[in-house]
Amino acid sequence: MSIKNDLFLKALRNETVERPPVWMMRQAGRYLPEFMALKDKYDFFTRCQTPELAAEITVQPIRIVKPDAAILFSDILVIPQAMGIDVVMKPDFGPFVPNPIRTIQDVEKVRVPDIHETLGYVMDAIKLTKEMLNDEVPLIGFAGSPWTILCYAVEGRGSKSFDIAKGFCFSQPEAAHALLQKITDTTIAYLKEKVKAGVNAVQIFDSWGGMLSPVDYQEFSWKYINQIIEALALETHVIVFGKGCWFALDEMAKSKASALGVDWTCSPRNARYLTGGKITLQGNFDPSRLLSPIPTIKKMVHEMIDEFGKDNYIVNLGHGILPHVPVDHAKAFIEAVKEYK
């Protein structure tokens, strides 16, 4: 079946468009009252693991703020869970790993799982979501980068600097690379199943890539992301978003990725320059800017499109939408793109 609104896919194929497509990272979530109503009833991983709930949450923003693509409601931490690493979501704290990985012996216990056995609920959610979307817009699947997953698995929690995770990599590089490879193998199998289940593109979130120096980034993050891109590129479009990773954009642009996400600290001009001007870019509105007055949001969105250029560009935020953004402001962001001439 062809998708009725295929602007997003056209941008990934480098085709000329009348206006760029738009969606928002974390658009299925916490800024929507409809989402909060479900959050009050069901805990976080219950929402991820119940296909009906995940599908409903995925489709909510399509109905309410009307972006050009849906992104499946899930979490990057379903991967370590499937690998036998216990991860819980503590209210007002975030992800917590009771038994973090700190030694080669810990790494040896981590398994590369059977995706159907451990993550079949995600594939069920995709199929249900596709039915609910009825080919109106494309569906994006996603995973965390191996480095970002390692950060949580080793640190045991979120962190401003991930010193424990970095220390593990630098003091026990063999153990770190063994863990990164297991995560990579699991992620490749997981994303391939997502494509089979019906997603139209996948995004790799390297949320903590910017914690590494450019040299360490190549060793501990990029080479594993690139393995995933190489494994998936023939089957689907791959978008890579590295938060704070402007220094790697030139290297990323040489890969088989269909698009690269950019955060708000890198100007459109620099992003185009660093990537050689050809590859599709995605971003990079500062999420906090959605707290500006609506006329300001619309003006800034139009300026951003002018700077990136309407082709080879997907309008997005430079990171996930914040919980306290008014729904009207999120709508104004989307509408500004649709009004662009």
XYZ file of C-alpha atoms in Angstrom:
341
model
C 0.000 0.000 0.000
C 1.263 3.463 -0.773
C 1.292 5.995 2.044
C -1.017 8.975 1.482
C 1.322 11.566 2.992
C 4.788 10.434 1.881
C 6.643 13.761 2.265
C 8.866 12.261 4.966
C 9.877 9.357 2.713
C 10.446 11.726 -0.222
C 12.870 13.746 1.906
C 14.720 10.532 2.840
C 14.970 9.690 -0.874
C 16.395 13.166 -1.649
C 13.381 14.021 -3.816
C 12.192 17.585 -4.414
C 9.258 18.580 -2.204
C 6.859 21.540 -2.037
C 7.631 21.899 1.664
C 9.768 19.875 4.057
C 8.132 17.182 6.217
C 7.896 17.670 9.975
C 7.707 15.481 13.075
C 8.964 15.893 16.657
C 11.154 13.635 18.726
C 9.128 12.420 21.715
C 5.932 13.628 20.026
C 4.141 10.564 21.459
C 4.248 11.536 25.069
C 4.312 13.688 28.086
C 3.203 17.089 26.743
C -0.190 15.625 25.707
C -2.991 15.426 28.325
C -4.270 12.272 26.563
C -0.887 10.632 27.186
C -0.830 11.726 30.841
C -4.240 10.115 31.376
C -2.753 6.752 30.334
C 0.420 7.414 32.337
C -1.686 7.793 35.470
C -3.230 4.347 34.881
C -0.272 2.259 33.679
C 3.404 2.257 34.603
C 6.048 3.021 31.989
C 7.104 -0.442 30.839
C 3.493 -1.666 30.929
C 2.750 1.026 28.339
C 5.725 -0.124 26.245
C 4.895 -3.820 26.556
C 1.131 -3.618 25.883
C 0.659 -3.365 22.100
C -2.767 -1.688 22.390
C -1.392 1.030 24.673
C 1.801 1.569 22.629
C -0.235 1.852 19.417
C -2.741 4.283 20.942
C 0.067 6.490 22.303
C 1.846 6.421 18.921
C -1.259 7.576 17.073
C -2.337 10.277 19.592
C -0.076 13.034 18.150
C -1.129 12.164 14.588
C -4.706 12.994 15.590
C -3.885 15.987 17.772
C -0.846 17.877 16.387
C -0.807 16.227 12.921
C 2.883 15.729 12.040
C 3.972 14.075 8.766
C 5.275 10.887 10.426
C 4.533 8.753 13.482
C 7.248 7.313 15.729
C 6.448 4.122 17.602
C 6.004 4.599 21.343
C 8.646 2.459 23.010
C 11.964 2.982 24.778
C 15.626 2.411 23.975
C 15.952 0.386 27.193
C 13.791 -2.509 25.978
C 17.031 -3.756 24.341
C 19.053 -4.215 27.557
C 15.957 -5.726 29.191
C 15.796 -8.298 26.381
C 19.512 -8.998 26.890
C 18.921 -9.993 30.519
C 19.948 -6.672 32.083
C 17.331 -5.645 34.642
C 16.107 -2.084 33.984
C 13.377 -0.372 35.979
C 11.848 3.070 35.514
C 11.719 4.869 38.846
C 9.146 7.678 39.114
C 10.812 11.119 39.333
C 14.206 9.461 38.912
C 14.322 7.809 35.485
C 15.953 4.566 34.365
C 17.682 2.500 37.036
C 19.784 -0.658 36.612
C 19.980 -2.449 39.996
C 22.960 -4.600 38.928
C 25.088 -2.508 36.577
C 27.757 -4.112 34.401
C 31.234 -3.454 35.731
C 33.431 -6.481 34.824
C 34.161 -8.854 31.938
C 32.327 -11.548 33.945
C 29.226 -9.340 33.950
C 29.554 -8.886 30.180
C 29.809 -12.662 29.642
C 26.426 -13.135 31.363
C 24.720 -10.728 28.925
C 22.935 -12.606 26.158
C 22.114 -11.830 22.547
C 18.419 -12.767 22.750
C 15.857 -14.272 20.405
C 13.992 -11.121 19.342
C 10.626 -12.885 18.891
C 10.769 -14.318 22.402
C 11.889 -11.160 24.154
C 10.589 -8.271 22.035
C 7.645 -9.776 20.169
C 5.371 -7.255 21.892
C 7.100 -4.444 19.943
C 6.336 -6.159 16.624
C 2.702 -6.622 17.725
C 2.554 -2.905 18.548
C 3.908 -2.041 15.077
C 1.289 -4.164 13.324
C -1.513 -2.667 15.416
C -0.185 0.870 14.877
C -0.013 0.337 11.105
C -3.681 -0.705 11.138
C -4.638 2.382 13.138
C -2.592 4.719 10.922
C -4.296 3.270 7.845
C -1.396 4.402 5.599
C -2.023 8.076 6.400
C 1.624 8.730 7.388
C 4.831 6.664 7.614
C 5.847 4.932 10.851
C 9.346 5.276 12.310
C 10.945 2.582 14.475
C 13.987 3.325 16.614
C 16.754 2.062 18.850
C 19.429 3.586 21.033
C 23.016 3.537 19.840
C 25.162 0.780 21.389
C 27.226 3.418 23.227
C 24.107 5.049 24.703
C 22.785 1.647 25.867
C 26.203 0.850 27.392
C 26.052 4.164 29.299
C 22.887 3.094 31.128
C 23.946 -0.555 31.554
C 27.295 0.374 33.131
C 26.489 3.646 34.923
C 23.259 2.143 36.268
C 21.307 5.396 35.904
C 21.184 8.641 33.979
C 24.146 10.951 34.480
C 25.444 14.369 33.457
C 28.863 12.954 32.528
C 28.725 9.110 32.520
C 32.161 8.945 34.165
C 31.649 5.352 35.330
C 30.663 4.214 31.823
C 33.607 6.060 30.265
C 35.974 4.707 32.928
C 34.791 1.169 32.143
C 35.561 1.683 28.438
C 38.975 3.214 29.069
C 40.133 0.823 31.810
C 38.574 -2.385 30.404
C 38.396 -1.808 26.634
C 38.095 -5.522 25.800
C 35.070 -5.901 28.069
C 33.569 -2.672 26.681
C 33.967 -3.767 23.060
C 32.512 -7.210 23.846
C 29.451 -5.549 25.396
C 29.126 -3.026 22.558
C 29.228 -5.843 19.994
C 26.514 -7.804 21.824
C 24.324 -4.702 21.932
C 25.029 -4.055 18.227
C 24.125 -7.617 17.198
C 20.897 -7.440 19.225
C 20.005 -4.024 17.787
C 20.542 -5.158 14.199
C 18.284 -8.193 14.712
C 15.694 -6.013 16.490
C 15.568 -3.325 13.793
C 15.378 -5.912 11.007
C 12.323 -7.421 12.706
C 10.794 -3.958 13.045
C 11.192 -3.440 9.301
C 9.557 -6.818 8.630
C 6.699 -5.836 10.971
C 6.044 -2.684 8.929
C 8.055 0.384 9.979
C 8.967 2.655 7.042
C 12.243 4.005 8.467
C 14.385 3.629 11.595
C 16.221 6.147 13.733
C 19.268 5.493 15.908
C 19.415 7.775 18.938
C 22.958 8.405 20.140
C 21.817 10.456 23.109
C 25.155 10.366 24.937
C 27.572 10.404 21.982
C 28.494 13.994 22.768
C 30.056 12.804 26.047
C 32.993 11.334 24.094
C 35.959 13.064 22.507
C 36.067 12.854 18.689
C 38.724 10.092 18.846
C 36.873 8.056 21.481
C 33.606 8.586 19.598
C 35.020 6.771 16.578
C 36.136 3.833 18.715
C 33.268 3.412 21.161
C 30.250 4.748 19.286
C 30.465 5.441 15.573
C 31.945 2.138 14.439
C 29.049 0.289 16.078
C 26.411 2.674 14.715
C 27.926 2.189 11.277
C 27.601 -1.594 11.590
C 23.878 -1.073 12.183
C 23.579 1.293 9.198
C 25.429 -1.176 6.942
C 23.134 -4.018 8.050
C 19.900 -2.023 7.576
C 20.577 0.338 4.652
C 19.458 -2.117 1.978
C 16.197 -2.788 3.823
C 15.067 0.650 4.991
C 15.981 4.290 5.520
C 18.263 4.852 8.520
C 18.367 8.203 10.337
C 21.178 8.812 12.834
C 20.777 11.418 15.565
C 23.824 12.067 17.723
C 23.194 14.641 20.444
C 26.234 16.918 20.682
C 27.991 15.008 17.884
C 28.490 17.828 15.360
C 32.185 16.862 15.264
C 31.271 13.522 13.651
C 28.895 14.863 10.984
C 31.515 14.699 8.225
C 32.200 11.035 9.015
C 28.492 10.230 9.365
C 27.792 11.798 5.955
C 30.102 9.236 4.300
C 27.913 6.390 5.591
C 24.815 4.805 4.035
C 22.511 6.709 6.403
C 19.568 8.380 4.628
C 19.491 11.343 7.033
C 21.402 12.845 9.933
C 19.815 14.557 12.915
C 21.339 17.796 14.194
C 20.870 19.400 17.605
C 20.355 23.135 18.136
C 24.014 23.862 18.983
C 25.016 23.378 15.335
C 23.828 25.997 12.852
C 22.138 24.877 9.615
C 25.012 26.402 7.634
C 27.642 24.464 9.605
C 25.616 21.240 9.382
C 25.371 21.600 5.594
C 29.071 22.451 5.373
C 30.193 19.535 7.554
C 28.033 17.029 5.660
C 29.026 18.200 2.179
C 25.615 19.650 1.350
C 24.067 16.472 -0.111
C 22.643 14.295 2.653
C 19.191 14.948 4.148
C 19.418 16.703 7.522
C 16.863 16.619 10.333
C 16.395 19.132 13.136
C 17.203 21.354 14.910
C 14.764 23.661 16.742
C 15.674 24.096 20.403
C 12.832 22.315 22.310
C 12.823 25.150 24.881
C 12.009 27.565 22.041
C 8.537 25.983 21.927
C 7.924 28.022 25.082
C 8.249 31.228 23.009
C 5.080 33.082 21.950
C 3.382 31.386 18.981
C 4.198 34.169 16.449
C 7.877 33.860 17.437
C 7.793 30.079 16.994
C 6.325 30.422 13.500
C 8.812 33.113 12.481
C 11.775 31.082 13.769
C 10.582 27.890 12.047
C 10.353 29.707 8.703
C 13.848 31.149 9.231
C 15.154 27.675 10.069
C 13.698 26.208 6.859
C 15.184 29.083 4.860
C 18.598 28.320 6.356
C 18.488 24.562 5.812
C 16.674 24.814 2.466
C 13.341 23.078 1.834
C 14.844 20.031 0.059
C 16.924 17.285 1.687
C 15.529 18.457 4.995
C 13.172 17.146 7.687
C 11.939 19.697 10.211
C 12.279 18.493 13.780
C 13.418 19.577 17.203
C 17.059 19.359 18.221
C 16.077 16.894 20.987
C 12.850 15.539 22.503
C 9.866 17.798 23.217
C 9.713 19.000 26.828
C 6.853 17.912 29.145
C 5.653 21.453 29.921
C 5.308 22.658 26.296
C 1.681 23.786 25.689
C -0.066 21.633 23.077
C -0.980 24.786 21.114
C 2.709 25.597 20.792
C 3.495 22.104 19.506
C 0.671 22.522 16.991
C 2.039 25.936 15.973
C 5.441 24.344 15.271
C 3.844 21.784 12.937
C 1.515 24.345 11.347
C 4.401 26.725 10.648
C 5.998 24.069 8.464
C 2.745 23.308 6.658
C 2.274 27.024 5.977
C 5.798 27.430 4.578
C 5.972 28.761 1.023
